[in-house]
Amino acid sequence: MKTSFYFFLWIIIYPLLGLIHSPWIYQNSFIVALVVVWALSWILNKNMPETLTYERVTEMATILEEVYTGNVKAFMQRLSRMVTIEFVTAVYMGVAFVFILFSMVRGSADDWIALLIFGFFAFATISRAVKLNQVYKRIKYNPTPDECATVVEETFRFDYAGYYNSRIHTTAEAMLPPQPKHFKAFQIFSLIIAIICALFGLFYLIMSIIILVENRSAEAISGGIMYFLYGSLAAYFGIKDSATCFNYFKRRKKSLSI
């Protein structure tokens, strides 16, 4: 599934949990939400293997094609976006960690599991961001297709050599596996969710600005920053995935008209 789907799911799951009047669920809402998201992800991967595999393959092929055609500029722009997203995510996780820790110190919360999870995610995203930033600088100093190919194999773990050997004998489109039967319906669903996710992201951004303007307490400021960062990520992935879906329909329309 696209990233915007999980942002959308995470946004709506808390109101849904609130409909279940259970003190235990209220006290452990973060863990319950995490388990639900993980379980749904597992179910989707188990029941939609061809669709999700085709989606991953097409995304991988897009990156490999950029390297094959020597489009260093597009590849660097992709890396730059990835670095930015990882750093923003890392800051969000770090602020959430501080926010939970601050609440625990004040005695208004006691959630060690959430604290540990956000701490782990913050460390992991910071590590990925630093690694990607090093890779980006590496290509910036040596902006060649060969360097991009090396990065694709070493960092992304893609088989560029295999792709290259096959690509020289055919087109990029011909190398893709057959499109699954219900992939068009999947793209329509993804587009709807992506648009909703983008709107939710904009709503969170507006809320964060209101909170930061009207409040001066450390806890409120931390909460406002969390809303701002989460809203930024949700809006970004919502817009990005919407564009991806629109491009799919555009390519499909073009291929049908030929």
Short mmCIF file of C-alpha atoms in Angstrom, two decimals:
data_model
loop_
_atom_site.label_atom_id
_atom_site.label_comp_id
_atom_site.label_asym_id
_atom_site.label_seq_id
_atom_site.Cartn_x
_atom_site.Cartn_y
_atom_site.Cartn_z
CA MET A 1 0.00 0.00 0.00
CA LYS A 2 1.06 3.57 -0.54
CA THR A 3 2.46 5.56 2.39
CA SER A 4 -0.54 7.92 2.43
CA PHE A 5 -2.80 4.96 3.24
CA TYR A 6 -0.99 4.32 6.52
CA PHE A 7 -1.03 8.02 7.42
CA PHE A 8 -4.78 8.04 6.73
CA LEU A 9 -5.26 4.90 8.80
CA TRP A 10 -3.25 6.29 11.70
CA ILE A 11 -5.27 9.53 11.64
CA ILE A 12 -8.70 7.88 11.75
CA ILE A 13 -7.92 5.01 14.10
CA TYR A 14 -7.89 7.07 17.30
CA PRO A 15 -11.45 8.44 16.83
CA LEU A 16 -12.60 4.89 16.07
CA LEU A 17 -10.95 3.57 19.23
CA GLY A 18 -12.71 6.34 21.15
CA LEU A 19 -16.04 4.81 20.17
CA ILE A 20 -15.09 1.73 22.18
CA HIS A 21 -15.74 2.80 25.75
CA SER A 22 -12.98 0.78 27.36
CA PRO A 23 -10.62 2.25 29.99
CA TRP A 24 -7.93 -0.26 29.03
CA ILE A 25 -8.03 0.70 25.34
CA TYR A 26 -8.01 4.40 26.29
CA GLN A 27 -4.92 3.93 28.46
CA ASN A 28 -3.14 1.82 25.81
CA SER A 29 -4.49 3.52 22.67
CA PHE A 30 -1.06 3.92 21.07
CA ILE A 31 -0.22 0.22 21.40
CA VAL A 32 -3.68 -0.83 20.22
CA ALA A 33 -3.42 1.48 17.19
CA LEU A 34 0.05 0.14 16.38
CA VAL A 35 -1.17 -3.46 16.56
CA VAL A 36 -4.21 -2.69 14.38
CA VAL A 37 -2.08 -0.98 11.71
CA TRP A 38 0.42 -3.85 11.73
CA ALA A 39 -2.34 -6.47 11.56
CA LEU A 40 -4.09 -4.72 8.68
CA SER A 41 -0.80 -4.39 6.82
CA TRP A 42 -0.17 -8.12 7.28
CA ILE A 43 -3.69 -9.00 6.06
CA LEU A 44 -3.35 -6.80 2.97
CA ASN A 45 0.05 -8.27 2.08
CA LYS A 46 -1.34 -11.78 2.50
CA ASN A 47 -4.48 -11.19 0.43
CA MET A 48 -3.13 -8.80 -2.23
CA PRO A 49 0.33 -10.20 -3.01
CA GLU A 50 0.21 -9.71 -6.80
CA THR A 51 -1.09 -6.13 -6.58
CA LEU A 52 1.38 -5.00 -3.92
CA THR A 53 4.28 -6.81 -5.61
CA TYR A 54 3.46 -5.12 -8.92
CA GLU A 55 3.37 -1.74 -7.17
CA ARG A 56 6.79 -2.33 -5.60
CA VAL A 57 8.25 -3.58 -8.89
CA THR A 58 7.05 -0.52 -10.83
CA GLU A 59 8.49 1.83 -8.20
CA MET A 60 11.82 -0.03 -8.30
CA ALA A 61 11.81 0.00 -12.10
CA THR A 62 11.32 3.78 -12.11
CA ILE A 63 14.51 4.25 -10.08
CA LEU A 64 16.48 1.74 -12.17
CA GLU A 65 15.32 3.41 -15.38
CA GLU A 66 16.58 6.79 -14.15
CA VAL A 67 20.01 5.26 -13.67
CA TYR A 68 19.92 3.33 -16.94
CA THR A 69 19.07 6.45 -18.96
CA GLY A 70 21.75 8.45 -17.16
CA ASN A 71 19.26 10.86 -15.62
CA VAL A 72 21.55 11.84 -12.77
CA LYS A 73 19.60 15.03 -12.04
CA ALA A 74 16.32 13.16 -11.43
CA PHE A 75 18.11 10.56 -9.30
CA MET A 76 19.73 13.28 -7.17
CA GLN A 77 16.39 15.04 -6.75
CA ARG A 78 14.89 11.74 -5.59
CA LEU A 79 17.67 11.28 -3.05
CA SER A 80 17.27 14.88 -1.86
CA ARG A 81 13.55 14.32 -1.23
CA MET A 82 14.28 11.09 0.62
CA VAL A 83 16.86 12.81 2.84
CA THR A 84 14.43 15.63 3.66
CA ILE A 85 11.60 13.24 4.50
CA GLU A 86 13.84 11.10 6.71
CA PHE A 87 15.09 14.16 8.61
CA VAL A 88 11.56 15.54 9.08
CA THR A 89 10.40 12.11 10.27
CA ALA A 90 13.36 11.88 12.63
CA VAL A 91 12.54 15.30 14.10
CA TYR A 92 8.89 14.27 14.50
CA MET A 93 9.88 11.07 16.31
CA GLY A 94 12.34 12.98 18.47
CA VAL A 95 9.77 15.64 19.43
CA ALA A 96 7.22 12.91 20.19
CA PHE A 97 9.81 11.19 22.40
CA VAL A 98 10.47 14.44 24.29
CA PHE A 99 6.73 15.16 24.54
CA ILE A 100 6.01 11.73 26.07
CA LEU A 101 8.99 12.01 28.40
CA PHE A 102 7.86 15.48 29.50
CA SER A 103 4.35 14.16 30.19
CA MET A 104 5.75 11.27 32.22
CA VAL A 105 7.92 13.60 34.30
CA ARG A 106 4.88 15.77 35.02
CA GLY A 107 2.91 12.67 35.97
CA SER A 108 0.18 13.18 33.36
CA ALA A 109 1.17 10.03 31.48
CA ASP A 110 2.93 6.73 32.13
CA ASP A 111 3.64 5.08 28.79
CA TRP A 112 7.07 3.49 28.76
CA ILE A 113 6.28 1.37 25.70
CA ALA A 114 5.37 4.39 23.55
CA LEU A 115 8.47 6.19 24.82
CA LEU A 116 10.72 3.27 23.84
CA ILE A 117 9.04 2.87 20.43
CA PHE A 118 9.37 6.54 19.53
CA GLY A 119 12.95 6.53 20.81
CA PHE A 120 13.77 3.52 18.62
CA PHE A 121 12.09 5.04 15.56
CA ALA A 122 13.86 8.35 16.14
CA PHE A 123 17.24 6.61 16.25
CA ALA A 124 16.44 4.50 13.17
CA THR A 125 15.24 7.44 11.06
CA ILE A 126 18.19 9.60 12.07
CA SER A 127 20.53 6.78 11.03
CA ARG A 128 18.77 6.41 7.66
CA ALA A 129 18.77 10.17 7.10
CA VAL A 130 22.51 10.44 7.81
CA LYS A 131 23.26 7.49 5.53
CA LEU A 132 21.15 8.88 2.66
CA ASN A 133 22.70 12.32 3.11
CA GLN A 134 26.17 10.78 2.79
CA VAL A 135 25.06 9.01 -0.38
CA TYR A 136 23.61 12.24 -1.79
CA LYS A 137 26.89 14.10 -1.12
CA ARG A 138 28.77 11.22 -2.72
CA ILE A 139 26.84 11.61 -5.99
CA LYS A 140 26.99 15.41 -5.76
CA TYR A 141 30.79 15.25 -5.78
CA ASN A 142 30.77 12.63 -8.57
CA PRO A 143 27.53 13.09 -10.57
CA THR A 144 27.96 10.21 -13.02
CA PRO A 145 25.64 7.35 -14.08
CA ASP A 146 28.23 4.83 -12.87
CA GLU A 147 28.19 6.34 -9.38
CA CYS A 148 24.37 6.25 -9.38
CA ALA A 149 24.47 2.58 -10.39
CA THR A 150 26.84 1.80 -7.53
CA VAL A 151 24.59 3.62 -5.04
CA VAL A 152 21.51 1.78 -6.31
CA GLU A 153 23.19 -1.58 -5.76
CA GLU A 154 24.93 -0.79 -2.45
CA THR A 155 22.29 1.40 -0.76
CA PHE A 156 18.96 0.30 -2.25
CA ARG A 157 20.08 -3.32 -2.78
CA PHE A 158 18.63 -3.35 -6.31
CA ASP A 159 20.03 -5.66 -8.98
CA TYR A 160 21.04 -2.98 -11.45
CA ALA A 161 23.41 -5.28 -13.35
CA GLY A 162 20.55 -7.71 -14.02
CA TYR A 163 18.26 -4.85 -15.01
CA TYR A 164 20.88 -3.43 -17.37
CA ASN A 165 21.54 -6.77 -19.09
CA SER A 166 17.81 -7.24 -19.70
CA ARG A 167 17.05 -3.62 -20.57
CA ILE A 168 19.50 -3.39 -23.48
CA HIS A 169 17.41 -5.97 -25.35
CA THR A 170 13.93 -4.54 -24.73
CA THR A 171 11.90 -1.57 -23.45
CA ALA A 172 11.27 -0.62 -19.83
CA GLU A 173 7.53 -1.31 -20.23
CA ALA A 174 8.13 -4.79 -21.63
CA MET A 175 10.21 -5.73 -18.58
CA LEU A 176 7.34 -5.18 -16.18
CA PRO A 177 5.26 -8.20 -15.16
CA PRO A 178 1.61 -8.40 -16.33
CA GLN A 179 -0.61 -5.91 -14.56
CA PRO A 180 -2.84 -7.62 -11.94
CA LYS A 181 -6.53 -7.86 -12.70
CA HIS A 182 -7.78 -5.31 -10.15
CA PHE A 183 -4.83 -2.91 -10.22
CA LYS A 184 -6.89 -0.09 -11.74
CA ALA A 185 -9.43 -0.33 -8.89
CA PHE A 186 -6.51 -0.36 -6.45
CA GLN A 187 -5.17 2.86 -7.99
CA ILE A 188 -8.59 4.54 -7.78
CA PHE A 189 -8.84 3.58 -4.10
CA SER A 190 -5.28 4.78 -3.50
CA LEU A 191 -6.04 8.10 -5.20
CA ILE A 192 -9.09 8.72 -2.99
CA ILE A 193 -7.15 7.89 0.17
CA ALA A 194 -4.19 10.03 -0.93
CA ILE A 195 -6.42 13.08 -1.49
CA ILE A 196 -8.07 12.59 1.92
CA CYS A 197 -4.64 12.18 3.52
CA ALA A 198 -3.45 15.44 1.93
CA LEU A 199 -6.52 17.25 3.26
CA PHE A 200 -5.97 15.79 6.73
CA GLY A 201 -2.35 16.93 6.54
CA LEU A 202 -3.39 20.48 5.70
CA PHE A 203 -5.88 20.38 8.58
CA TYR A 204 -3.12 19.32 10.98
CA LEU A 205 -0.88 22.11 9.69
CA ILE A 206 -3.60 24.69 10.36
CA MET A 207 -4.23 23.25 13.82
CA SER A 208 -0.52 23.36 14.63
CA ILE A 209 -0.31 27.04 13.68
CA ILE A 210 -3.32 27.85 15.89
CA ILE A 211 -1.80 25.95 18.82
CA LEU A 212 1.62 27.58 18.44
CA VAL A 213 0.13 31.08 18.14
CA GLU A 214 -2.34 30.82 21.03
CA ASN A 215 -0.24 28.89 23.56
CA ARG A 216 3.10 29.50 25.24
CA SER A 217 3.50 26.49 27.53
CA ALA A 218 6.29 24.00 26.75
CA GLU A 219 3.82 21.13 26.49
CA ALA A 220 1.56 23.02 24.08
CA ILE A 221 4.52 24.08 21.94
CA SER A 222 5.75 20.48 21.77
CA GLY A 223 2.28 19.33 20.78
CA GLY A 224 2.03 22.07 18.15
CA ILE A 225 5.37 21.09 16.64
CA MET A 226 4.25 17.44 16.53
CA TYR A 227 1.06 18.42 14.71
CA PHE A 228 3.06 20.57 12.29
CA LEU A 229 5.58 17.84 11.45
CA TYR A 230 2.94 15.11 11.18
CA GLY A 231 0.73 17.36 9.04
CA SER A 232 3.68 18.17 6.78
CA LEU A 233 4.44 14.49 6.23
CA ALA A 234 0.78 13.56 5.69
CA ALA A 235 0.29 16.41 3.21
CA TYR A 236 3.50 15.55 1.36
CA PHE A 237 2.74 11.86 0.95
CA GLY A 238 -0.89 12.60 0.13
CA ILE A 239 0.12 14.95 -2.68
CA LYS A 240 2.95 12.67 -3.84
CA ASP A 241 0.76 9.56 -4.00
CA SER A 242 -2.03 11.51 -5.71
CA ALA A 243 0.45 12.57 -8.40
CA THR A 244 1.63 8.96 -8.76
CA CYS A 245 -1.93 7.75 -9.28
CA PHE A 246 -2.69 10.54 -11.76
CA ASN A 247 0.45 9.64 -13.73
CA TYR A 248 -0.68 6.01 -13.83
CA PHE A 249 -4.06 6.95 -15.33
CA LYS A 250 -2.33 9.34 -17.74
CA ARG A 251 0.02 6.59 -18.97
CA ARG A 252 -2.86 4.12 -19.20
CA LYS A 253 -4.96 6.55 -21.25
CA LYS A 254 -2.02 7.19 -23.56
CA SER A 255 -1.35 3.48 -24.09
CA LEU A 256 -5.03 2.79 -24.85
CA SER A 257 -5.16 5.61 -27.39
CA ILE A 258 -2.23 4.25 -29.37
#
